[in-house]
Amino acid sequence: MDKATVLDWLLEVKDPEIPTISLVDLGVIRDVRIADTGHVTVRMTPTFSGCPAMDYMRRDVERVLREHGVADFTVEMSLEEAWSSNWVTERGREALRAHRLSPPPMHQGIVDLDILEYAECPNCGSHNTTLRSPFGPTLCRALHYCNDCRQGFEQFKPV
């Protein structure tokens, strides 16, 4: 067993609110360490410190490790470093689009309301979109409207 194998197993763990994306591709799984003794440590950083799904995600990671025969493990929830939407992988961005969510734009660490104005429509790919509200159904989403295909959509917020 090595780190790549464990990360591959953890692709099975999906975000509870967006079942098309794994916690690995969302950037929530930050690190996997395997000690010489075989002890596995998985470090996670939630998208928001008050994320109501933190315990659920931890249990799902534990379940997958057990299913793959790992008995000696620790799952750490780390708030030392704030999660960044820049950690979403390209495969994760495609998974967001498949769920009809506009992926967050990349940023240089400073995120203000102006960056929310930029959103690609996940339905038609247009950039001719309008921010309707920076507050969506969850903390991590904003509401937009596409002026080309005339469909409303949600954007995963850049943070």
XYZ file of N, CA and C in Angstrom, residues 78-138:
183
model
N -8.292 19.252 9.640
C -7.360 20.349 9.892
C -7.971 21.689 9.477
N -7.888 22.646 10.383
C -8.326 24.011 10.090
C -7.141 24.976 10.102
N -5.923 24.412 10.116
C -4.716 25.238 10.164
C -4.586 26.124 8.935
N -4.960 25.604 7.802
C -4.894 26.343 6.548
C -6.300 26.368 5.965
N -6.772 27.545 5.595
C -8.112 27.653 5.015
C -8.138 26.982 3.646
N -9.212 26.237 3.392
C -9.397 25.603 2.093
C -9.450 26.671 1.007
N -8.909 26.357 -0.149
C -8.934 27.271 -1.290
C -9.590 26.584 -2.479
N -10.437 27.321 -3.171
C -11.058 26.766 -4.378
C -10.018 26.505 -5.461
N -8.823 27.081 -5.337
C -7.738 26.774 -6.276
C -7.286 25.321 -6.156
N -7.646 24.646 -5.055
C -7.246 23.251 -4.850
C -8.116 22.272 -5.637
N -9.216 22.740 -6.221
C -10.073 21.855 -7.016
C -9.289 21.434 -8.257
N -9.203 20.131 -8.493
C -8.449 19.618 -9.641
C -9.220 19.862 -10.936
N -8.553 19.681 -12.067
C -9.243 19.823 -13.357
C -10.354 18.785 -13.475
N -10.099 17.570 -13.013
C -11.145 16.539 -13.016
C -12.311 16.981 -12.132
N -11.994 17.655 -11.019
C -13.020 18.185 -10.136
C -13.835 19.281 -10.800
N -13.178 20.130 -11.567
C -13.887 21.195 -12.294
C -14.856 20.594 -13.314
N -14.432 19.534 -13.966
C -15.332 18.845 -14.905
C -16.510 18.218 -14.165
N -16.254 17.673 -12.977
C -17.331 17.076 -12.177
C -18.333 18.140 -11.735
N -17.850 19.336 -11.410
C -18.764 20.430 -11.061
C -19.641 20.786 -12.258
N -19.030 20.880 -13.441
C -19.812 21.176 -14.652
C -20.861 20.093 -14.902
N -20.491 18.835 -14.675
C -21.437 17.725 -14.872
C -22.619 17.833 -13.915
N -22.402 18.481 -12.793
C -23.470 18.698 -11.805
C -24.179 20.035 -12.068
N -23.863 20.666 -13.188
C -24.431 21.950 -13.596
C -24.071 23.092 -12.643
N -22.839 23.023 -12.128
C -22.293 24.106 -11.314
C -21.124 24.727 -12.066
N -21.078 26.034 -12.100
C -19.943 26.712 -12.708
C -18.747 26.604 -11.762
N -17.606 26.110 -12.250
C -16.432 26.011 -11.379
C -15.945 27.402 -10.959
N -15.306 27.493 -9.813
C -14.798 28.795 -9.369
C -13.604 29.228 -10.214
N -13.491 30.532 -10.485
C -12.301 30.990 -11.207
C -11.073 30.881 -10.313
N -9.931 30.698 -10.938
C -8.673 30.704 -10.197
C -8.415 32.136 -9.723
N -7.710 32.267 -8.610
C -7.430 33.592 -8.067
C -6.040 33.599 -7.447
N -5.593 34.779 -7.098
C -4.256 34.956 -6.527
C -4.283 35.133 -5.015
N -5.351 34.682 -4.373
C -5.421 34.756 -2.919
C -6.318 35.852 -2.399
N -6.588 36.854 -3.217
C -7.502 37.922 -2.814
C -8.815 37.687 -3.546
N -9.873 37.487 -2.757
C -11.179 37.219 -3.349
C -12.141 38.301 -2.871
N -12.658 39.085 -3.823
C -13.679 40.067 -3.470
C -14.901 39.828 -4.353
N -15.932 40.614 -4.157
C -17.174 40.400 -4.899
C -16.990 40.515 -6.404
N -16.013 41.297 -6.861
C -15.799 41.445 -8.300
C -15.496 40.114 -8.977
N -14.787 39.228 -8.286
C -14.437 37.944 -8.894
C -15.674 37.068 -9.081
N -16.718 37.305 -8.288
C -17.958 36.543 -8.454
C -18.674 36.893 -9.751
N -18.383 38.066 -10.303
C -19.020 38.475 -11.561
C -18.660 37.522 -12.698
N -17.469 36.926 -12.628
C -17.019 36.019 -13.683
C -17.567 34.627 -13.410
N -18.385 34.146 -14.326
C -18.883 32.773 -14.215
C -19.180 32.247 -15.607
N -18.714 31.051 -15.859
C -19.008 30.382 -17.125
C -20.286 29.578 -16.944
N -21.224 29.734 -17.870
C -22.467 28.975 -17.790
C -22.163 27.488 -17.978
N -22.547 26.641 -17.030
C -22.276 25.210 -17.170
C -23.201 24.531 -18.182
N -24.228 25.246 -18.641
C -25.164 24.679 -19.611
C -24.704 24.884 -21.049
N -24.233 26.120 -21.363
C -23.861 26.405 -22.756
C -22.417 26.876 -22.918
N -21.719 27.140 -21.816
C -20.325 27.565 -21.882
C -20.124 29.058 -22.080
N -21.200 29.819 -22.148
C -21.111 31.259 -22.366
C -20.530 31.970 -21.143
N -19.867 33.098 -21.421
C -19.387 33.974 -20.348
C -20.274 35.215 -20.226
N -21.329 35.260 -21.023
C -22.288 36.367 -20.995
C -23.297 36.091 -19.878
N -22.831 36.215 -18.644
C -23.633 35.850 -17.481
C -23.733 37.022 -16.509
N -24.722 36.953 -15.647
C -24.968 38.000 -14.662
C -25.078 37.379 -13.274
N -24.380 37.986 -12.321
C -24.504 37.565 -10.925
C -25.856 38.046 -10.410
N -26.684 37.121 -9.948
C -27.989 37.485 -9.382
C -27.907 37.662 -7.874
N -27.111 36.802 -7.221
C -26.936 36.925 -5.773
C -25.660 36.202 -5.361
N -24.846 36.834 -4.514
C -23.659 36.133 -4.018
C -24.015 35.073 -2.978
N -25.293 34.990 -2.628
C -25.750 34.033 -1.619
C -26.627 32.976 -2.275
N -26.113 31.749 -2.325
C -26.854 30.647 -2.915
C -27.457 29.757 -1.852
N -27.875 28.557 -2.248
C -28.522 27.645 -1.307
C -27.583 27.078 -0.243
N -26.285 27.154 -0.489
C -25.300 26.748 0.511
C -24.235 27.844 0.591
